[in-house]
Structure formats: C-alpha cells, structure tokens
CSV table of C-alpha atoms in Angstrom, one decimal:
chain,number,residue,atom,x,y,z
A,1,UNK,CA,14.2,53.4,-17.9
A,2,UNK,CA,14.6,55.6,-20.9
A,3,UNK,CA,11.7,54.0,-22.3
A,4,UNK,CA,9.2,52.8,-19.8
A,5,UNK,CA,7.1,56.2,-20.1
A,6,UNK,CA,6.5,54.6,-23.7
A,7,UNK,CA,5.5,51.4,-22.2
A,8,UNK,CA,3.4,52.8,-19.5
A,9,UNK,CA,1.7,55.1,-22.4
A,10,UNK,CA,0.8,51.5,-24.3
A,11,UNK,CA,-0.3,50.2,-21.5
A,12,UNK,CA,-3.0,52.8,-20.6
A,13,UNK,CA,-4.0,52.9,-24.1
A,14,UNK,CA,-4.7,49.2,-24.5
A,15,UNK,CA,-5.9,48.5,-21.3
A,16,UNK,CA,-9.6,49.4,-21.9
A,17,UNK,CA,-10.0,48.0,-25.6
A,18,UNK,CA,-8.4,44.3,-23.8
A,19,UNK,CA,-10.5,44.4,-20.9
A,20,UNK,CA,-13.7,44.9,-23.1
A,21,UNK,CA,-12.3,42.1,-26.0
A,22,UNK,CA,-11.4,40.0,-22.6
A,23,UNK,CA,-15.2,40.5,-21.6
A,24,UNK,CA,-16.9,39.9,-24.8
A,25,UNK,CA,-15.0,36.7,-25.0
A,26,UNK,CA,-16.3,35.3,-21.9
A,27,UNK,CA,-19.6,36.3,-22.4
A,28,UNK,CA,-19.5,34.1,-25.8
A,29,UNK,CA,-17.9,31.3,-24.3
A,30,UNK,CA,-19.7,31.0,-21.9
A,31,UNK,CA,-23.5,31.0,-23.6
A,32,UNK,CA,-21.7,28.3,-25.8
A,33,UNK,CA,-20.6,26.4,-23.5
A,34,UNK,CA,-22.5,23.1,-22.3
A,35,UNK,CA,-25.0,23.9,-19.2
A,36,UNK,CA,-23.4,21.3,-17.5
A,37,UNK,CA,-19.8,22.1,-15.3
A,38,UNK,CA,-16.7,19.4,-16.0
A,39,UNK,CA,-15.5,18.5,-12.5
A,40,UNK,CA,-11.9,19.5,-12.4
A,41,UNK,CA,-10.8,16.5,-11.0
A,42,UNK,CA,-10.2,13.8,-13.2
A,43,UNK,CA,-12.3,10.4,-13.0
A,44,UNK,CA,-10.6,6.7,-12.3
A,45,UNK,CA,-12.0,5.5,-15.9
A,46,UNK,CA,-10.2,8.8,-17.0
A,47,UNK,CA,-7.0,8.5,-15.3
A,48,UNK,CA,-6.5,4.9,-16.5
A,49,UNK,CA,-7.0,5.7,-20.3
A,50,UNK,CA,-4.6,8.0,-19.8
A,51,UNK,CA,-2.2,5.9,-18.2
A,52,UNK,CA,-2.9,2.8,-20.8
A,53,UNK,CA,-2.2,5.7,-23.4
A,54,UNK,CA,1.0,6.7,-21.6
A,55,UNK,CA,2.2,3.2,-21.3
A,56,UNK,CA,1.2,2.1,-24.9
A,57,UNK,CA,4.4,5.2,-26.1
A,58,UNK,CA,6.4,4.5,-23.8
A,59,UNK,CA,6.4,7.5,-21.2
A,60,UNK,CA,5.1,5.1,-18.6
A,61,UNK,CA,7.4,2.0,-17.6
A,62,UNK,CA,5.9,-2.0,-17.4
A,63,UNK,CA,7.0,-1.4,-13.4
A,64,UNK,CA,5.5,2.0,-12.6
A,65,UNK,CA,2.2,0.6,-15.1
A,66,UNK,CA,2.1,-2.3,-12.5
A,67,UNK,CA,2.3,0.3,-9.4
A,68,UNK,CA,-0.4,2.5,-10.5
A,69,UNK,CA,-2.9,-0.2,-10.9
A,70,UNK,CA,-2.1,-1.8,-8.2
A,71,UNK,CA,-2.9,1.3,-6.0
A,72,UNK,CA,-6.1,2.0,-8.3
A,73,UNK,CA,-6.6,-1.9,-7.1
A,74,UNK,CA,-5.6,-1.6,-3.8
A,75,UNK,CA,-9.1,-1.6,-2.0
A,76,UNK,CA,-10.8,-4.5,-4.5
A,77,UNK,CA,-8.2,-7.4,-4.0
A,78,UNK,CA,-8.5,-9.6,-1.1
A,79,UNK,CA,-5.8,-10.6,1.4
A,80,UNK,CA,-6.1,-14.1,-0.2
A,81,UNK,CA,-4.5,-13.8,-3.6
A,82,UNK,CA,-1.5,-12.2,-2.0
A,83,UNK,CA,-0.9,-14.8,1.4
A,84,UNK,CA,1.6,-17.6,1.8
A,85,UNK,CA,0.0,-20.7,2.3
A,86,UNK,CA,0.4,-22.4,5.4
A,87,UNK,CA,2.1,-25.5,4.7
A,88,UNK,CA,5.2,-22.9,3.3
A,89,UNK,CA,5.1,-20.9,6.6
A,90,UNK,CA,7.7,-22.3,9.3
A,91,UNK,CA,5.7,-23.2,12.3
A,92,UNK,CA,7.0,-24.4,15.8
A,93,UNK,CA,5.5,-25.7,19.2
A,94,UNK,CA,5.1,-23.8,21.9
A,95,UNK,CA,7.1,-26.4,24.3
A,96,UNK,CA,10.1,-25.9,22.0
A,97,UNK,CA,13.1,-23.7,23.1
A,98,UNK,CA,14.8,-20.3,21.6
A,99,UNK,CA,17.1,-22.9,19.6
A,100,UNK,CA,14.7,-24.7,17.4
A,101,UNK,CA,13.4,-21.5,16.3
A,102,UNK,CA,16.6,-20.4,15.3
A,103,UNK,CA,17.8,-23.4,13.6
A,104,UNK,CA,14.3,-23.0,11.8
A,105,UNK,CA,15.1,-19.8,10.4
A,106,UNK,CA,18.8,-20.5,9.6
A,107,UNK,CA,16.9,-23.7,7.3
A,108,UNK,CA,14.3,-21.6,6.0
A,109,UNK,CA,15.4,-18.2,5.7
A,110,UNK,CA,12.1,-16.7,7.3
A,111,UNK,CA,11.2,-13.5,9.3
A,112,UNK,CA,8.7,-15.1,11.2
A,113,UNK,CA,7.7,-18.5,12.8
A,114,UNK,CA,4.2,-19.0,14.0
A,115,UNK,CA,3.8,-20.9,17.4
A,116,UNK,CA,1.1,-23.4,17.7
A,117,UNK,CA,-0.1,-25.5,20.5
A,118,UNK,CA,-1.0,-29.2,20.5
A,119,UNK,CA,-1.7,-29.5,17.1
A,120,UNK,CA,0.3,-27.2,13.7
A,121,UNK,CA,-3.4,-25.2,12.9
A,122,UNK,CA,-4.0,-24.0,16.4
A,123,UNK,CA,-1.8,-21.0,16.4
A,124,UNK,CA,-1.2,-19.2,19.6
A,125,UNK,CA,1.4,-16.5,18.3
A,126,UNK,CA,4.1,-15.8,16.2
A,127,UNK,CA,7.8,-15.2,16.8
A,128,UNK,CA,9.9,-12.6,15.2
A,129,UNK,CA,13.5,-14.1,14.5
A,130,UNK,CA,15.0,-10.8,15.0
A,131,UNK,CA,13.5,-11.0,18.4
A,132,UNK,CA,15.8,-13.7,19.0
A,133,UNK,CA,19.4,-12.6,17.3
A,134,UNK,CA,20.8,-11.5,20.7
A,135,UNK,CA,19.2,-14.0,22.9
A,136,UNK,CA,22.3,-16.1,23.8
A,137,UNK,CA,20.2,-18.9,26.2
A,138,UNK,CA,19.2,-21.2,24.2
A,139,UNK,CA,17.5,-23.0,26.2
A,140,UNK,CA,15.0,-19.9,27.1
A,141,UNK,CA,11.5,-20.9,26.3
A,142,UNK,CA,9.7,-19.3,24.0
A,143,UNK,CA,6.6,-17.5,25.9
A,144,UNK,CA,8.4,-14.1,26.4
A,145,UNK,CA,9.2,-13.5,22.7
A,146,UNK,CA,5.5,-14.8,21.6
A,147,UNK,CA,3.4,-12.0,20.2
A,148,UNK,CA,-0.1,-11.7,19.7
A,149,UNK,CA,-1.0,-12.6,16.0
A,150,UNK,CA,-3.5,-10.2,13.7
A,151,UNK,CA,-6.0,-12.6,12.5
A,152,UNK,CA,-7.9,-11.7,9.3
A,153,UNK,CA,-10.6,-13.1,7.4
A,154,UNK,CA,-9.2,-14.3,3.2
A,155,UNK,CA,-12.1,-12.0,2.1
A,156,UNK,CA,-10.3,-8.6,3.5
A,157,UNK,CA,-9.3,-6.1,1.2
A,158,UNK,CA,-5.1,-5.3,1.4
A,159,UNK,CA,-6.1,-1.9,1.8
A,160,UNK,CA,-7.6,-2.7,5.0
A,161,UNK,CA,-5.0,-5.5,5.9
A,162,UNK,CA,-3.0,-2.7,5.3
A,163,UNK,CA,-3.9,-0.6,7.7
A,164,UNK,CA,-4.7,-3.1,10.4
A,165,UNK,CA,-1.2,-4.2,10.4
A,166,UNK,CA,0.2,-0.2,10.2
A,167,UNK,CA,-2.0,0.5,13.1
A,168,UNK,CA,-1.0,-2.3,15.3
A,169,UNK,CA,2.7,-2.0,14.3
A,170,UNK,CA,3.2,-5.1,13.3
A,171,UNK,CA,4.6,-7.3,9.8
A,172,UNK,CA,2.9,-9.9,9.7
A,173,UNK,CA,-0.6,-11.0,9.4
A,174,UNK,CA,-2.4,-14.5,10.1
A,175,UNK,CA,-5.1,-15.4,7.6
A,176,UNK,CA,-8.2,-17.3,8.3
A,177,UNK,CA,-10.6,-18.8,6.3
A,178,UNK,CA,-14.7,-19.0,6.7
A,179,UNK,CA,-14.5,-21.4,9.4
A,180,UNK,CA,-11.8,-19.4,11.4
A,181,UNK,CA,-8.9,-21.6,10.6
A,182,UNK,CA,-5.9,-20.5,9.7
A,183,UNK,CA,-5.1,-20.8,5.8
A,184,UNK,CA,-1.9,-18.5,6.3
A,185,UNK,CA,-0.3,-15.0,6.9
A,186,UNK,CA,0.9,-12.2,5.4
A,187,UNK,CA,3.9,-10.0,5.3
A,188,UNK,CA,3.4,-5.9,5.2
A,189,UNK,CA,5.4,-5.9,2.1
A,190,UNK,CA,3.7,-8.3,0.1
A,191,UNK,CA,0.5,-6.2,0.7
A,192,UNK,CA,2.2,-3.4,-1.2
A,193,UNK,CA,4.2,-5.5,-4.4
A,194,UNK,CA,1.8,-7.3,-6.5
C-alpha cells in the first residue's frame, strides 16, 4: 500500500503514450494485412493435418487416431462395411418356443435372434435374449417378446443408421440389400467402433 501511489502515478503516465503505440499498431497491421478475413474456425482438411502431424510425434495415440477419423468419417461409410452377414446371425422360426431361443443363445453367445417365417430370409422380428432371462415357461411362444425390426437399405450412412436406431430406442438394425432382402443387421455399438 505504501507504494501503490507510485504505481498509480506510472500508470497515468504511460497510459496515453500505450494507447496511441497500441493504435498505431493496429492501424499498420491491419493495411498489411490480406483483404480477405481467415474464418476462425478451423477447416476438416485443416484439422486432419494437424492431427496426422500430432500422430506422426506421438501426442496422438494409434486408438484415439482411429476415433477421430472415424467420427470425421462417420457420415461417408455405409451401413454395409460395418453389418454381420446373415448366415453368422442366429435366426429362429416363429413356431418355435422361448426354449429354442435360449438354447440358441447359450450356443452362440448372441444378443439377438431374428425370427423368420416360412422360410430363414423372410424376417418378421427379432428377439432380444435379455427379454427372455426371466421368462421361466419355456414353452411360451414367441409372439409377445417379437419386436418390430429397423430395416435399412446397405447404402445408409452409420451416421444416419445411427440415429435411426437412437431414435427408435433400439440395438439392433436389419440390413437390406437393393431388392429388399435382408443381407444382415447391425448392432448400435458396431456403428460407433470401426
């Protein structure tokens, strides 16, 4: 306190000769400077360079490399690449009962079973297993626990698979080819982990 009259003093005398430096250094810069004004965002062509840059020493991981492009990516690769073929996918009939499906699962280790009719490509619904944990008839047939599938074309983008399946709260996704048969489905997760 003894010395802030000193300071306030300095202050008062410097303020004027800054503010004018301060001013004249603006005005330079700125007839200098390019006519054109640089976006303060930074571009996608920008953003990767600098993440191949960050990569290439070592500040950004292999893992967190294969994240970021993968979101950059998210809206250009197609449901397709990232499906499980349906001869991999367990599938069951719709005549069968509550124990077939979970003697399926208990073989096969899967989430889901899709339900056909008649024939293994006409799909009329899917079954979540965990719909079926506590069910302790096992005889029941399966029409209460079928569910609606999400049908969508190979050619969709997992950005919108994505949010098809978030909006319709469901996990799974049944994937159709040109023709409308089903090639396969889709899991949420596998949308997200390329």
């Amino acid at each position: 306190l003894k010395c802030s009259w000193i300071l306030n003093m300095l202050s008062r005398l410097f303020h004027f000769p800054t503010l004018v430096l301060m001013k004249g250094v603006d005005f330079f810069l700125r007839s200098v400077a390019s006519p054109s004004q640089k976006s303060i965002y930074v571009s996608q062509e920008e953003f990767r360079s600098l993440i191949e840059e960050s990569s290439r020493t070592g500040v950004v991981g292999q893992q967190e490399r294969k994240l970021i492009d993968t979101i950059l990516d998210f809206e250009r690769i197609q449901v397709e690449s990232v499906m499980i073929p349906l001869a991999k996918i367990p599938k069951i009939s719709i005549t069968d009962h509550v124990e077939q499906v979970k003697e399926m699962a208990r073989q096969t280790h899967s989430r889901m079973v899709l339900v056909y009719e008649e024939i293994p490509s006409l799909i009329v619904g899917m079954i979540y297993v965990f719909d079926l944990l506590f069910e302790e008839e096992d005889r029941t047939g399966l029409k209460n626990y079928l569910r609606s599938p999400i049908f969508l074309p190979q050619n969709t983008s997992i950005e919108k698979a994505f949010l098809t399946l978030q909006d319709k709260r469901q996990s799974f996704a049944v994937i159709t080819d040109a023709k409308g048969e089903v090639v396969g489905a889709v899991p949420i997760e596998r949308l997200l982990v390329l």
